[in-house]
C-alpha positions as semicolon CSV with decimal commas, in nm:
position;residue;x (nm);y (nm);z (nm)
1;M;-0,687;-0,979;0,361
2;V;-0,373;-0,793;0,475
3;S;-0,577;-0,535;0,665
4;R;-0,762;-0,811;0,858
5;L;-0,462;-1,028;0,938
6;G;-0,283;-0,977;1,268
7;K;-0,329;-0,745;1,563
8;D;-0,165;-0,438;1,710
9;T;0,107;-0,532;1,956
10;D;0,316;-0,321;2,190
11;A;0,627;-0,502;2,067
12;L;0,919;-0,264;2,013
13;L;1,196;-0,326;1,763
14;Y;1,484;-0,092;1,842
15;E;1,825;-0,064;1,675
16;K;2,036;-0,097;1,989
17;K;1,807;-0,350;2,153
18;N;1,700;-0,629;1,921
19;I;1,771;-0,550;1,553
20;T;2,072;-0,724;1,400
21;D;2,025;-0,643;1,028
22;F;1,820;-0,375;0,850
23;V;1,737;-0,326;0,478
24;D;1,503;-0,050;0,361
25;K;1,379;-0,088;0,000
26;E;1,169;0,168;-0,185
27;S;1,032;0,113;-0,536
28;I;0,840;0,327;-0,781
29;Q;0,747;0,024;-0,991
30;G;0,373;0,030;-1,056
31;I;0,333;0,393;-0,951
32;V;0,059;0,598;-1,125
33;T;0,055;0,979;-1,134
34;R;-0,212;1,042;-1,401
35;V;-0,534;0,845;-1,432
36;H;-0,770;0,839;-1,727
37;G;-1,122;0,733;-1,649
38;K;-1,414;0,636;-1,862
39;S;-1,770;0,519;-1,820
40;E;-1,994;0,378;-2,092
41;W;-2,357;0,268;-2,078
42;T;-2,667;0,244;-2,293
43;E;-3,000;0,420;-2,246
44;D;-3,328;0,418;-2,431
45;G;-3,354;0,722;-2,660
46;P;-3,670;0,927;-2,719
47;D;-3,744;0,725;-3,032
48;G;-3,699;0,392;-2,850
49;K;-3,354;0,320;-2,996
50;Q;-3,060;0,234;-2,771
51;L;-2,817;0,523;-2,725
52;T;-2,461;0,468;-2,608
53;K;-2,345;0,732;-2,360
54;R;-1,978;0,789;-2,275
55;I;-1,787;1,012;-2,038
56;K;-1,413;1,042;-2,009
57;T;-1,191;1,248;-1,784
58;T;-0,833;1,270;-1,660
59;V;-0,710;1,341;-1,307
60;D;-0,350;1,417;-1,207
61;S;-0,199;1,316;-0,876
62;P;-0,090;1,591;-0,636
63;L;0,253;1,422;-0,661
64;I;0,274;1,436;-1,042
65;N;0,584;1,658;-1,036
66;A;0,764;1,456;-0,767
67;Y;0,921;1,203;-1,004
68;S;1,160;1,410;-1,219
69;G;0,890;1,516;-1,464
70;I;0,804;1,158;-1,562
71;V;0,429;1,094;-1,581
72;F;0,303;0,741;-1,510
73;E;-0,042;0,689;-1,660
74;Q;-0,314;0,427;-1,622
75;Q;-0,668;0,380;-1,753
76;F;-0,963;0,289;-1,528
77;T;-1,322;0,206;-1,621
78;N;-1,632;0,229;-1,403
79;N;-1,952;0,182;-1,603
80;D;-2,172;0,249;-1,297
81;I;-2,084;0,621;-1,295
82;R;-2,310;0,861;-1,487
83;T;-2,154;1,210;-1,443
84;E;-1,811;1,354;-1,509
85;Q;-1,785;1,489;-1,151
86;E;-1,860;1,145;-1,004
87;L;-1,592;0,997;-1,230
88;K;-1,339;1,262;-1,117
89;N;-1,421;1,194;-0,751
90;W;-1,381;0,818;-0,802
91;L;-1,045;0,866;-0,976
92;T;-0,923;1,105;-0,703
93;L;-0,991;0,832;-0,445
94;K;-0,732;0,616;-0,625
95;F;-0,467;0,860;-0,500
96;S;-0,605;0,934;-0,153
97;T;-0,713;0,584;-0,044
98;E;-0,524;0,338;-0,266
99;N;-0,202;0,549;-0,266
100;I;-0,122;0,451;-0,626
101;D;0,093;0,765;-0,659
102;K;0,331;0,675;-0,376
103;P;0,633;0,444;-0,386
104;S;0,606;0,108;-0,218
105;R;0,835;0,052;0,077
106;T;0,954;-0,274;0,226
107;I;1,167;-0,300;0,539
108;E;1,342;-0,628;0,604
109;L;1,517;-0,684;0,931
110;D;1,663;-0,956;1,146
111;T;1,588;-0,948;1,512
112;N;1,646;-1,163;1,814
113;I;1,278;-1,114;1,871
114;V;1,063;-0,907;2,089
115;D;1,104;-0,948;2,465
116;E;0,905;-1,273;2,475
117;T;0,606;-1,084;2,331
118;E;0,400;-1,332;2,135
119;V;0,372;-1,213;1,775
120;A;0,210;-1,376;1,473
121;L;0,193;-1,319;1,101
122;G;0,032;-0,985;1,019
123;D;0,086;-0,832;1,364
124;K;0,186;-0,468;1,384
125;L;0,518;-0,393;1,553
126;N;0,666;-0,059;1,654
127;L;0,997;-0,007;1,467
128;K;1,244;0,258;1,582
129;Y;1,567;0,276;1,384
130;L;1,700;0,625;1,441
131;K;2,017;0,575;1,235
132;H;1,793;0,548;0,925
133;D;1,529;0,795;1,050
134;V;1,257;0,529;1,080
135;D;0,987;0,547;1,346
136;M;0,677;0,362;1,227
137;L;0,442;0,070;1,266
138;I;0,527;-0,225;1,042
139;R;0,354;-0,557;0,976
140;M;0,525;-0,887;1,031
141;T;0,517;-1,076;0,701
142;K;0,760;-1,365;0,764
143;Y;0,980;-1,514;1,035
144;Q;1,189;-1,815;1,128
145;Y;1,044;-2,031;1,398
146;D;1,192;-2,323;1,589
147;G;0,900;-2,565;1,618
148;F;1,098;-2,813;1,825
149;N;1,170;-2,558;2,098
150;N;0,846;-2,365;2,032
151;R;1,013;-2,024;1,992
152;Y;1,101;-1,763;1,729
153;I;1,459;-1,787;1,607
154;K;1,529;-1,444;1,463
155;S;1,421;-1,353;1,112
156;L;1,146;-1,100;1,077
157;S;1,035;-0,903;0,777
158;G;0,804;-0,610;0,775
159;M;0,627;-0,358;0,559
160;P;0,460;-0,033;0,657
């Protein structure tokens, strides 16, 4: 849902222009650097009896040594996979597409909003905060809005 919500805007949030407060939070809670995978299924044997087949494998993240030698492990199961190589490829995708081995980052900021640019929940905004070495696109996840005057008040929160 998050990837479908909002649109890309050309709105610029800049430290000397329209940002009044800035908090950058990074967390390694929920991070995984080693995944164990398994697949289990049954097949008909040559004598007509049901045989249970199992494969198991382990894949380490490329970032496994980045967290002071601490290994964060998790088990995954995909019973549709039939070879060890397919299981390894599926587990590797957890790191490259789901980014389970990277810390989560949340940027919260207050702004006096974006040059009358109309923004909505989920929209992408361009954040430049050079003092904290931040130059990235963030998503708007909450704001304060004055419904009586039909305008944004100031509060805006974002995540990369």
